Amino acid sequence: MIKKAVIPAAGFGTRFLPVTKAIPKEMLPVVDKPLIQYGIEEIISSGMDQILIITSRNKSSIEDYFDKNPELEKVLEEKDKRDLLEEVKKVSDLAKIVYIRQKEMMGLGHAVLLAKDFVNNEPFAVLLPDDIIDSEIPCLKQLVEVYSEYSCSVVALERVDEEGTWRYGIIKPRQISDRVFKIEDVIEKPGPERAYSDLAVIGRYVFEPDIFSELERTKPDSRGEIQLTDAFGLLSKKRPVYGLLFEGRRYDVGNKFGFIEANIRLALKRKEFEAKIKEILSSLKY
Ligand code: G1P
């Protein structure tokens, strides 16, 4: 039912400087594939097949990665490297991806607003690639299920500690069922004193297209950025917006500890790496 997904990938990747001077954060490998690929795979396994990636200057390696590379394929074929050839082809066949550049860094809300023409008045998903979610049912699919039930915008939620209130949008909830909450209000990174609850917004959203008119009237914050959080806060005053406490484990790979943890735990889940990684971990002395 929801066919389109938007991946904002225009940020500087400041927390990963200096490597992000030359390599987009989204292309940093987690285990053995770029972190953005986890997001693309989640989108596809949630039933969506049209993807818009919002990029910016110095991000062309993302486009190269998901493009075909006939020269490389020819070399691999000649050398009879079948497995590698399959891997390389698989990446470029993953999905139909289009790109738009965000020319000025004016915030996540501004980036999503650039998707208006692509979305063309349909409900759509937004996936922030910094959040990798490992779950039995893909997180976006869980949101789509809630969307089908309530026919209104729905965002992913996770409980956080006090430290998390500085890092995420925090909602004012009204509980609807075990895992579903109606969002009465939301504040971007409030800190513990101003936080309404311990329920944080995680980088997965399903929006009705009316989010765009709210984005258009959202004022920039003190840093000159248009926040997606402020726009769906405005939307929640007019129409119901729901939050789902999703099932699964999330890694915040936009932060160095989350990035390292994701590498270890996701490698441990892969048969070909499991035994060796366990051996390395059990040999550590500290
Ligand atoms: C963004 C959103 C924030 C949300 C977070 C989830 O923040 O603005 O509301 O909680 O993603 O990862 P950012 O991580 O871009 O600072």
PDB file of C-alpha atoms and ligand atoms in Angstrom:
ATOM      1  CA  MET A   1       0.000   0.000   0.000  1.00  0.00           C
ATOM      2  CA  ILE A   2       2.888   2.349   0.772  1.00  0.00           C
ATOM      3  CA  LYS A   3       5.328   2.233  -2.128  1.00  0.00           C
ATOM      4  CA  LYS A   4       7.588   5.232  -1.603  1.00  0.00           C
ATOM      5  CA  ALA A   5      10.363   5.823   0.914  1.00  0.00           C
ATOM      6  CA  VAL A   6      12.641   8.789   1.503  1.00  0.00           C
ATOM      7  CA  ILE A   7      16.129   8.520   2.980  1.00  0.00           C
ATOM      8  CA  PRO A   8      17.659  11.807   4.133  1.00  0.00           C
ATOM      9  CA  ALA A   9      21.427  11.409   3.717  1.00  0.00           C
ATOM     10  CA  ALA A  10      22.669  14.957   3.301  1.00  0.00           C
ATOM     11  CA  GLY A  11      24.242  15.650   6.712  1.00  0.00           C
ATOM     12  CA  PHE A  12      27.941  16.408   7.208  1.00  0.00           C
ATOM     13  CA  GLY A  13      28.590  13.419   9.461  1.00  0.00           C
ATOM     14  CA  THR A  14      30.368  15.694  11.936  1.00  0.00           C
ATOM     15  CA  ARG A  15      30.593  12.997  14.606  1.00  0.00           C
ATOM     16  CA  PHE A  16      32.688  10.863  12.270  1.00  0.00           C
ATOM     17  CA  LEU A  17      35.160  13.528  11.199  1.00  0.00           C
ATOM     18  CA  PRO A  18      37.825  13.357   9.872  1.00  0.00           C
ATOM     19  CA  VAL A  19      36.857  10.258   7.847  1.00  0.00           C
ATOM     20  CA  THR A  20      33.659  11.992   6.640  1.00  0.00           C
ATOM     21  CA  LYS A  21      35.792  14.678   4.955  1.00  0.00           C
ATOM     22  CA  ALA A  22      36.210  12.157   2.160  1.00  0.00           C
ATOM     23  CA  ILE A  23      33.652   9.379   2.729  1.00  0.00           C
ATOM     24  CA  PRO A  24      29.938   9.970   3.333  1.00  0.00           C
ATOM     25  CA  LYS A  25      28.921   8.658   6.746  1.00  0.00           C
ATOM     26  CA  GLU A  26      26.243   6.568   5.019  1.00  0.00           C
ATOM     27  CA  MET A  27      28.989   4.643   3.199  1.00  0.00           C
ATOM     28  CA  LEU A  28      30.882   3.583   6.336  1.00  0.00           C
ATOM     29  CA  PRO A  29      30.739  -0.216   6.467  1.00  0.00           C
ATOM     30  CA  VAL A  30      28.930  -1.979   9.276  1.00  0.00           C
ATOM     31  CA  VAL A  31      30.373  -5.518   9.213  1.00  0.00           C
ATOM     32  CA  ASP A  32      30.710  -5.712   5.424  1.00  0.00           C
ATOM     33  CA  LYS A  33      28.218  -3.359   3.821  1.00  0.00           C
ATOM     34  CA  PRO A  34      27.612   0.392   3.908  1.00  0.00           C
ATOM     35  CA  LEU A  35      25.288   1.416   6.703  1.00  0.00           C
ATOM     36  CA  ILE A  36      22.758   2.906   4.262  1.00  0.00           C
ATOM     37  CA  GLN A  37      22.278  -0.549   2.697  1.00  0.00           C
ATOM     38  CA  TYR A  38      20.667  -1.826   5.918  1.00  0.00           C
ATOM     39  CA  GLY A  39      18.065   0.926   5.496  1.00  0.00           C
ATOM     40  CA  ILE A  40      17.477   0.124   1.822  1.00  0.00           C
ATOM     41  CA  GLU A  41      17.021  -3.573   2.659  1.00  0.00           C
ATOM     42  CA  GLU A  42      14.533  -2.700   5.417  1.00  0.00           C
ATOM     43  CA  ILE A  43      12.541  -0.556   2.980  1.00  0.00           C
ATOM     44  CA  ILE A  44      12.410  -3.329   0.390  1.00  0.00           C
ATOM     45  CA  SER A  45      11.425  -5.990   2.893  1.00  0.00           C
ATOM     46  CA  SER A  46       8.664  -3.645   4.102  1.00  0.00           C
ATOM     47  CA  GLY A  47       7.101  -3.768   0.622  1.00  0.00           C
ATOM     48  CA  MET A  48       8.273  -0.412  -0.784  1.00  0.00           C
ATOM     49  CA  ASP A  49      10.099  -0.217  -4.087  1.00  0.00           C
ATOM     50  CA  GLN A  50      10.536   3.465  -4.945  1.00  0.00           C
ATOM     51  CA  ILE A  51      13.272   5.175  -3.006  1.00  0.00           C
ATOM     52  CA  LEU A  52      14.421   8.790  -2.942  1.00  0.00           C
ATOM     53  CA  ILE A  53      17.771   9.520  -1.321  1.00  0.00           C
ATOM     54  CA  ILE A  54      18.397  13.147  -0.384  1.00  0.00           C
ATOM     55  CA  THR A  55      22.108  13.755  -0.781  1.00  0.00           C
ATOM     56  CA  SER A  56      24.414  16.767  -0.826  1.00  0.00           C
ATOM     57  CA  ARG A  57      27.855  17.730  -2.089  1.00  0.00           C
ATOM     58  CA  ASN A  58      30.548  15.048  -1.698  1.00  0.00           C
ATOM     59  CA  LYS A  59      28.032  12.215  -1.548  1.00  0.00           C
ATOM     60  CA  SER A  60      28.327  10.897  -5.101  1.00  0.00           C
ATOM     61  CA  SER A  61      29.834   7.603  -3.882  1.00  0.00           C
ATOM     62  CA  ILE A  62      26.328   6.671  -2.641  1.00  0.00           C
ATOM     63  CA  GLU A  63      25.048   6.942  -6.225  1.00  0.00           C
ATOM     64  CA  ASP A  64      28.061   5.034  -7.564  1.00  0.00           C
ATOM     65  CA  TYR A  65      27.530   2.255  -5.049  1.00  0.00           C
ATOM     66  CA  PHE A  66      23.931   1.567  -6.060  1.00  0.00           C
ATOM     67  CA  ASP A  67      24.652   2.055  -9.774  1.00  0.00           C
ATOM     68  CA  LYS A  68      25.694  -0.645 -12.237  1.00  0.00           C
ATOM     69  CA  ASN A  69      29.402  -1.045 -12.896  1.00  0.00           C
ATOM     70  CA  PRO A  70      29.723  -2.938 -16.227  1.00  0.00           C
ATOM     71  CA  GLU A  71      33.547  -2.656 -16.331  1.00  0.00           C
ATOM     72  CA  LEU A  72      33.915  -4.231 -12.899  1.00  0.00           C
ATOM     73  CA  GLU A  73      31.326  -6.917 -13.733  1.00  0.00           C
ATOM     74  CA  LYS A  74      33.268  -7.786 -16.906  1.00  0.00           C
ATOM     75  CA  VAL A  75      36.546  -8.156 -15.003  1.00  0.00           C
ATOM     76  CA  LEU A  76      34.922 -10.375 -12.354  1.00  0.00           C
ATOM     77  CA  GLU A  77      33.359 -12.491 -15.067  1.00  0.00           C
ATOM     78  CA  GLU A  78      36.673 -12.919 -16.906  1.00  0.00           C
ATOM     79  CA  LYS A  79      38.399 -13.922 -13.678  1.00  0.00           C
ATOM     80  CA  ASP A  80      35.523 -16.309 -12.942  1.00  0.00           C
ATOM     81  CA  LYS A  81      34.856 -14.690  -9.568  1.00  0.00           C
ATOM     82  CA  ARG A  82      31.211 -15.777  -9.550  1.00  0.00           C
ATOM     83  CA  ASP A  83      30.364 -15.056  -5.899  1.00  0.00           C
ATOM     84  CA  LEU A  84      31.758 -11.535  -6.002  1.00  0.00           C
ATOM     85  CA  LEU A  85      30.005 -10.894  -9.304  1.00  0.00           C
ATOM     86  CA  GLU A  86      26.663 -11.938  -7.764  1.00  0.00           C
ATOM     87  CA  GLU A  87      27.255  -9.664  -4.761  1.00  0.00           C
ATOM     88  CA  VAL A  88      28.112  -6.696  -6.968  1.00  0.00           C
ATOM     89  CA  LYS A  89      25.073  -7.242  -9.208  1.00  0.00           C
ATOM     90  CA  LYS A  90      22.757  -7.725  -6.237  1.00  0.00           C
ATOM     91  CA  VAL A  91      23.564  -4.251  -4.897  1.00  0.00           C
ATOM     92  CA  SER A  92      22.727  -2.461  -8.156  1.00  0.00           C
ATOM     93  CA  ASP A  93      19.513  -4.475  -8.611  1.00  0.00           C
ATOM     94  CA  LEU A  94      18.217  -3.786  -5.102  1.00  0.00           C
ATOM     95  CA  ALA A  95      15.680  -1.051  -5.875  1.00  0.00           C
ATOM     96  CA  LYS A  96      14.685   1.833  -8.093  1.00  0.00           C
ATOM     97  CA  ILE A  97      16.518   4.742  -6.492  1.00  0.00           C
ATOM     98  CA  VAL A  98      16.387   8.414  -7.425  1.00  0.00           C
ATOM     99  CA  TYR A  99      18.383  11.253  -5.905  1.00  0.00           C
ATOM    100  CA  ILE A 100      17.896  14.927  -5.059  1.00  0.00           C
ATOM    101  CA  ARG A 101      20.550  17.205  -3.628  1.00  0.00           C
ATOM    102  CA  GLN A 102      19.911  19.401  -0.632  1.00  0.00           C
ATOM    103  CA  LYS A 103      21.931  22.458  -1.584  1.00  0.00           C
ATOM    104  CA  GLU A 104      21.920  24.166   1.815  1.00  0.00           C
ATOM    105  CA  MET A 105      22.058  22.425   5.176  1.00  0.00           C
ATOM    106  CA  MET A 106      18.744  23.676   6.526  1.00  0.00           C
ATOM    107  CA  GLY A 107      17.769  20.689   8.635  1.00  0.00           C
ATOM    108  CA  LEU A 108      15.982  17.352   8.444  1.00  0.00           C
ATOM    109  CA  GLY A 109      12.564  18.959   7.875  1.00  0.00           C
ATOM    110  CA  HIS A 110      13.917  20.941   4.936  1.00  0.00           C
ATOM    111  CA  ALA A 111      15.428  17.757   3.473  1.00  0.00           C
ATOM    112  CA  VAL A 112      12.107  15.890   3.718  1.00  0.00           C
ATOM    113  CA  LEU A 113      10.293  18.857   2.120  1.00  0.00           C
ATOM    114  CA  LEU A 114      12.459  18.323  -0.976  1.00  0.00           C
ATOM    115  CA  ALA A 115      10.636  14.996  -1.428  1.00  0.00           C
ATOM    116  CA  LYS A 116       7.259  16.664  -2.058  1.00  0.00           C
ATOM    117  CA  ASP A 117       7.172  16.149  -5.853  1.00  0.00           C
ATOM    118  CA  PHE A 118       8.502  12.583  -5.596  1.00  0.00           C
ATOM    119  CA  VAL A 119       5.840  11.699  -3.026  1.00  0.00           C
ATOM    120  CA  ASN A 120       3.052  13.209  -5.140  1.00  0.00           C
ATOM    121  CA  ASN A 121       0.258  13.242  -2.570  1.00  0.00           C
ATOM    122  CA  GLU A 122       0.609   9.654  -1.350  1.00  0.00           C
ATOM    123  CA  PRO A 123       1.441   8.306   2.105  1.00  0.00           C
ATOM    124  CA  PHE A 124       5.170   7.595   2.311  1.00  0.00           C
ATOM    125  CA  ALA A 125       7.908   6.415   4.639  1.00  0.00           C
ATOM    126  CA  VAL A 126      10.982   8.246   5.921  1.00  0.00           C
ATOM    127  CA  LEU A 127      13.986   6.256   7.112  1.00  0.00           C
ATOM    128  CA  LEU A 128      16.997   7.834   8.824  1.00  0.00           C
ATOM    129  CA  PRO A 129      19.942   5.579   7.954  1.00  0.00           C
ATOM    130  CA  ASP A 130      21.792   6.331  11.230  1.00  0.00           C
ATOM    131  CA  ASP A 131      19.352   4.061  12.997  1.00  0.00           C
ATOM    132  CA  ILE A 132      19.908   0.426  12.052  1.00  0.00           C
ATOM    133  CA  ILE A 133      17.090  -1.735  13.369  1.00  0.00           C
ATOM    134  CA  ASP A 134      17.466  -5.469  13.713  1.00  0.00           C
ATOM    135  CA  SER A 135      14.046  -7.070  14.083  1.00  0.00           C
ATOM    136  CA  GLU A 136      12.039 -10.083  13.061  1.00  0.00           C
ATOM    137  CA  ILE A 137       9.413  -7.903  11.344  1.00  0.00           C
ATOM    138  CA  PRO A 138      11.123  -4.925   9.637  1.00  0.00           C
ATOM    139  CA  CYS A 139      10.474  -1.786  11.673  1.00  0.00           C
ATOM    140  CA  LEU A 140       8.918   0.129   8.749  1.00  0.00           C
ATOM    141  CA  LYS A 141       6.594  -2.799   8.142  1.00  0.00           C
ATOM    142  CA  GLN A 142       5.489  -2.606  11.785  1.00  0.00           C
ATOM    143  CA  LEU A 143       4.675   1.093  11.219  1.00  0.00           C
ATOM    144  CA  VAL A 144       2.790   0.318   7.995  1.00  0.00           C
ATOM    145  CA  GLU A 145       0.632  -2.156   9.944  1.00  0.00           C
ATOM    146  CA  VAL A 146      -0.322   0.586  12.424  1.00  0.00           C
ATOM    147  CA  TYR A 147      -0.899   2.981   9.515  1.00  0.00           C
ATOM    148  CA  SER A 148      -3.304   0.465   7.924  1.00  0.00           C
ATOM    149  CA  GLU A 149      -5.248   0.236  11.163  1.00  0.00           C
ATOM    150  CA  TYR A 150      -5.546   3.968  11.969  1.00  0.00           C
ATOM    151  CA  SER A 151      -4.993   5.672   8.561  1.00  0.00           C
ATOM    152  CA  CYS A 152      -2.837   8.437   9.988  1.00  0.00           C
ATOM    153  CA  SER A 153       0.844   9.303  10.317  1.00  0.00           C
ATOM    154  CA  VAL A 154       2.837   7.051  12.651  1.00  0.00           C
ATOM    155  CA  VAL A 155       6.394   7.267  13.995  1.00  0.00           C
ATOM    156  CA  ALA A 156       8.653   4.722  15.719  1.00  0.00           C
ATOM    157  CA  LEU A 157       9.263   5.072  19.465  1.00  0.00           C
ATOM    158  CA  GLU A 158      11.790   3.708  21.916  1.00  0.00           C
ATOM    159  CA  ARG A 159      12.164   4.239  25.654  1.00  0.00           C
ATOM    160  CA  VAL A 160      15.319   6.167  26.570  1.00  0.00           C
ATOM    161  CA  ASP A 161      17.151   7.187  29.740  1.00  0.00           C
ATOM    162  CA  GLU A 162      17.808  10.828  30.780  1.00  0.00           C
ATOM    163  CA  GLU A 163      20.814  11.076  28.475  1.00  0.00           C
ATOM    164  CA  GLY A 164      18.538  10.159  25.546  1.00  0.00           C
ATOM    165  CA  THR A 165      16.307  13.196  26.161  1.00  0.00           C
ATOM    166  CA  TRP A 166      19.188  15.364  24.850  1.00  0.00           C
ATOM    167  CA  ARG A 167      19.509  13.333  21.674  1.00  0.00           C
ATOM    168  CA  TYR A 168      15.988  12.645  20.417  1.00  0.00           C
ATOM    169  CA  GLY A 169      12.534  14.079  19.855  1.00  0.00           C
ATOM    170  CA  ILE A 170      10.490  13.256  22.996  1.00  0.00           C
ATOM    171  CA  ILE A 171       6.722  12.833  22.838  1.00  0.00           C
ATOM    172  CA  LYS A 172       3.813  13.609  25.148  1.00  0.00           C
ATOM    173  CA  PRO A 173       1.946  10.293  24.915  1.00  0.00           C
ATOM    174  CA  ARG A 174      -1.603   9.119  25.406  1.00  0.00           C
ATOM    175  CA  GLN A 175      -1.605   5.354  25.497  1.00  0.00           C
ATOM    176  CA  ILE A 176      -3.983   3.671  23.037  1.00  0.00           C
ATOM    177  CA  SER A 177      -2.914   0.044  23.367  1.00  0.00           C
ATOM    178  CA  ASP A 178       0.017  -1.979  24.605  1.00  0.00           C
ATOM    179  CA  ARG A 179       2.468  -0.501  22.101  1.00  0.00           C
ATOM    180  CA  VAL A 180       0.557   2.308  20.388  1.00  0.00           C
ATOM    181  CA  PHE A 181       0.412   5.892  21.676  1.00  0.00           C
ATOM    182  CA  LYS A 182      -1.348   8.969  20.419  1.00  0.00           C
ATOM    183  CA  ILE A 183       1.117  11.861  20.219  1.00  0.00           C
ATOM    184  CA  GLU A 184      -0.261  14.936  21.988  1.00  0.00           C
ATOM    185  CA  ASP A 185       2.905  16.977  21.510  1.00  0.00           C
ATOM    186  CA  VAL A 186       6.616  16.500  20.792  1.00  0.00           C
ATOM    187  CA  ILE A 187       9.762  18.482  21.651  1.00  0.00           C
ATOM    188  CA  GLU A 188      13.079  18.135  19.845  1.00  0.00           C
ATOM    189  CA  LYS A 189      15.955  17.219  22.214  1.00  0.00           C
ATOM    190  CA  PRO A 190      14.408  18.798  25.344  1.00  0.00           C
ATOM    191  CA  GLY A 191      16.761  17.511  28.069  1.00  0.00           C
ATOM    192  CA  PRO A 192      15.331  15.775  31.180  1.00  0.00           C
ATOM    193  CA  GLU A 193      13.660  18.858  32.753  1.00  0.00           C
ATOM    194  CA  ARG A 194      11.496  19.629  29.732  1.00  0.00           C
ATOM    195  CA  ALA A 195      10.941  16.034  28.580  1.00  0.00           C
ATOM    196  CA  TYR A 196       7.277  14.953  28.669  1.00  0.00           C
ATOM    197  CA  SER A 197       8.142  11.257  28.942  1.00  0.00           C
ATOM    198  CA  ASP A 198      10.837   8.683  28.272  1.00  0.00           C
ATOM    199  CA  LEU A 199       9.422   7.926  24.798  1.00  0.00           C
ATOM    200  CA  ALA A 200      11.816   9.022  22.059  1.00  0.00           C
ATOM    201  CA  VAL A 201      11.217   9.269  18.331  1.00  0.00           C
ATOM    202  CA  ILE A 202      13.463   6.917  16.367  1.00  0.00           C
ATOM    203  CA  GLY A 203      14.355   7.391  12.705  1.00  0.00           C
ATOM    204  CA  ARG A 204      11.357   5.638  11.109  1.00  0.00           C
ATOM    205  CA  TYR A 205       8.207   7.483  10.069  1.00  0.00           C
ATOM    206  CA  VAL A 206       5.128   6.868   7.910  1.00  0.00           C
ATOM    207  CA  PHE A 207       3.527  10.159   6.908  1.00  0.00           C
ATOM    208  CA  GLU A 208       0.325  11.257   5.278  1.00  0.00           C
ATOM    209  CA  PRO A 209       1.196  13.827   2.572  1.00  0.00           C
ATOM    210  CA  ASP A 210      -0.311  16.597   4.742  1.00  0.00           C
ATOM    211  CA  ILE A 211       3.052  16.670   6.566  1.00  0.00           C
ATOM    212  CA  PHE A 212       4.289  18.857   3.673  1.00  0.00           C
ATOM    213  CA  SER A 213       1.979  21.776   4.420  1.00  0.00           C
ATOM    214  CA  GLU A 214       3.164  21.649   8.049  1.00  0.00           C
ATOM    215  CA  LEU A 215       6.802  21.553   6.916  1.00  0.00           C
ATOM    216  CA  GLU A 216       6.136  24.586   4.730  1.00  0.00           C
ATOM    217  CA  ARG A 217       4.931  26.583   7.691  1.00  0.00           C
ATOM    218  CA  THR A 218       7.495  25.311  10.224  1.00  0.00           C
ATOM    219  CA  LYS A 219       9.803  28.098  11.373  1.00  0.00           C
ATOM    220  CA  PRO A 220      13.549  27.441  11.522  1.00  0.00           C
ATOM    221  CA  ASP A 221      14.896  26.750  15.027  1.00  0.00           C
ATOM    222  CA  SER A 222      17.624  28.761  16.785  1.00  0.00           C
ATOM    223  CA  ARG A 223      20.246  27.093  14.544  1.00  0.00           C
ATOM    224  CA  GLY A 224      18.363  28.040  11.389  1.00  0.00           C
ATOM    225  CA  GLU A 225      17.200  24.451  10.797  1.00  0.00           C
ATOM    226  CA  ILE A 226      13.699  23.297   9.954  1.00  0.00           C
ATOM    227  CA  GLN A 227      12.961  20.348  12.217  1.00  0.00           C
ATOM    228  CA  LEU A 228      10.821  17.419  11.090  1.00  0.00           C
ATOM    229  CA  THR A 229       9.825  17.029  14.747  1.00  0.00           C
ATOM    230  CA  ASP A 230       8.305  20.543  14.844  1.00  0.00           C
ATOM    231  CA  ALA A 231       6.302  19.809  11.684  1.00  0.00           C
ATOM    232  CA  PHE A 232       4.717  16.618  12.971  1.00  0.00           C
ATOM    233  CA  GLY A 233       4.157  18.360  16.323  1.00  0.00           C
ATOM    234  CA  LEU A 234       2.058  20.900  14.382  1.00  0.00           C
ATOM    235  CA  LEU A 235       0.334  18.079  12.502  1.00  0.00           C
ATOM    236  CA  SER A 236      -0.527  16.320  15.784  1.00  0.00           C
ATOM    237  CA  LYS A 237      -2.568  19.394  16.813  1.00  0.00           C
ATOM    238  CA  LYS A 238      -4.818  18.986  13.779  1.00  0.00           C
ATOM    239  CA  ARG A 239      -5.004  15.279  13.091  1.00  0.00           C
ATOM    240  CA  PRO A 240      -4.083  12.207  15.106  1.00  0.00           C
ATOM    241  CA  VAL A 241      -0.429  11.183  14.838  1.00  0.00           C
ATOM    242  CA  TYR A 242       0.479   7.860  16.435  1.00  0.00           C
ATOM    243  CA  GLY A 243       3.676   6.409  17.830  1.00  0.00           C
ATOM    244  CA  LEU A 244       4.576   2.713  17.920  1.00  0.00           C
ATOM    245  CA  LEU A 245       6.938   1.188  20.453  1.00  0.00           C
ATOM    246  CA  PHE A 246       8.461  -1.078  17.832  1.00  0.00           C
ATOM    247  CA  GLU A 247       9.829  -4.555  18.474  1.00  0.00           C
ATOM    248  CA  GLY A 248      13.504  -5.031  17.710  1.00  0.00           C
ATOM    249  CA  ARG A 249      16.977  -3.845  18.625  1.00  0.00           C
ATOM    250  CA  ARG A 250      18.155  -0.461  17.408  1.00  0.00           C
ATOM    251  CA  TYR A 251      21.724   0.663  16.899  1.00  0.00           C
ATOM    252  CA  ASP A 252      22.452   4.385  16.751  1.00  0.00           C
ATOM    253  CA  VAL A 253      25.292   4.095  14.252  1.00  0.00           C
ATOM    254  CA  GLY A 254      25.514   7.896  14.038  1.00  0.00           C
ATOM    255  CA  ASN A 255      27.421   7.670  17.317  1.00  0.00           C
ATOM    256  CA  LYS A 256      30.764   5.923  17.694  1.00  0.00           C
ATOM    257  CA  PHE A 257      29.756   3.519  20.475  1.00  0.00           C
ATOM    258  CA  GLY A 258      26.566   2.526  18.648  1.00  0.00           C
ATOM    259  CA  PHE A 259      28.615   2.034  15.498  1.00  0.00           C
ATOM    260  CA  ILE A 260      31.112  -0.253  17.245  1.00  0.00           C
ATOM    261  CA  GLU A 261      28.337  -2.183  19.020  1.00  0.00           C
ATOM    262  CA  ALA A 262      26.458  -2.710  15.746  1.00  0.00           C
ATOM    263  CA  ASN A 263      29.598  -4.081  14.116  1.00  0.00           C
ATOM    264  CA  ILE A 264      30.155  -6.588  16.920  1.00  0.00           C
ATOM    265  CA  ARG A 265      26.555  -7.720  17.420  1.00  0.00           C
ATOM    266  CA  LEU A 266      25.633  -7.904  13.740  1.00  0.00           C
ATOM    267  CA  ALA A 267      28.835  -9.817  12.954  1.00  0.00           C
ATOM    268  CA  LEU A 268      27.975 -12.270  15.746  1.00  0.00           C
ATOM    269  CA  LYS A 269      24.651 -12.937  14.015  1.00  0.00           C
ATOM    270  CA  ARG A 270      26.389 -13.993  10.804  1.00  0.00           C
ATOM    271  CA  LYS A 271      27.291 -17.689  10.610  1.00  0.00           C
ATOM    272  CA  GLU A 272      30.532 -17.087   8.728  1.00  0.00           C
ATOM    273  CA  PHE A 273      31.834 -14.660  11.399  1.00  0.00           C
ATOM    274  CA  GLU A 274      30.304 -15.928  14.627  1.00  0.00           C
ATOM    275  CA  ALA A 275      32.920 -18.439  15.811  1.00  0.00           C
ATOM    276  CA  LYS A 276      35.923 -16.228  15.043  1.00  0.00           C
ATOM    277  CA  ILE A 277      34.421 -13.114  16.655  1.00  0.00           C
ATOM    278  CA  LYS A 278      33.536 -15.097  19.789  1.00  0.00           C
ATOM    279  CA  GLU A 279      37.122 -16.352  19.922  1.00  0.00           C
ATOM    280  CA  ILE A 280      38.450 -12.784  19.644  1.00  0.00           C
ATOM    281  CA  LEU A 281      36.045 -11.466  22.284  1.00  0.00           C
ATOM    282  CA  SER A 282      36.797 -14.226  24.777  1.00  0.00           C
ATOM    283  CA  SER A 283      40.538 -13.658  24.354  1.00  0.00           C
ATOM    284  CA  LEU A 284      40.232 -10.003  25.426  1.00  0.00           C
ATOM    285  CA  LYS A 285      41.740  -9.004  28.760  1.00  0.00           C
ATOM    286  CA  TYR A 286      40.932  -5.631  30.317  1.00  0.00           C
TER     287      TYR A 286
HETATM  288  C1  G1P B   1      16.693  13.165  14.297  1.00  0.00           C
HETATM  289  C2  G1P B   1      15.369  13.814  14.711  1.00  0.00           C
HETATM  290  C3  G1P B   1      15.015  13.392  16.136  1.00  0.00           C
HETATM  291  C4  G1P B   1      14.975  11.882  16.237  1.00  0.00           C
HETATM  292  C5  G1P B   1      16.323  11.285  15.765  1.00  0.00           C
HETATM  293  C6  G1P B   1      16.215   9.773  15.692  1.00  0.00           C
HETATM  294  O1  G1P B   1      17.728  13.727  15.059  1.00  0.00           O
HETATM  295  O2  G1P B   1      15.468  15.210  14.603  1.00  0.00           O
HETATM  296  O3  G1P B   1      13.747  13.894  16.495  1.00  0.00           O
HETATM  297  O4  G1P B   1      14.713  11.516  17.576  1.00  0.00           O
HETATM  298  O5  G1P B   1      16.660  11.763  14.461  1.00  0.00           O
HETATM  299  O6  G1P B   1      17.443   9.184  15.382  1.00  0.00           O
HETATM  300  P1  G1P B   1      19.278  13.668  14.577  1.00  0.00           P
HETATM  301  O7  G1P B   1      19.741  12.264  14.907  1.00  0.00           O
HETATM  302  O8  G1P B   1      19.264  13.960  13.117  1.00  0.00           O
HETATM  303  O9  G1P B   1      19.979  14.704  15.401  1.00  0.00           O
END
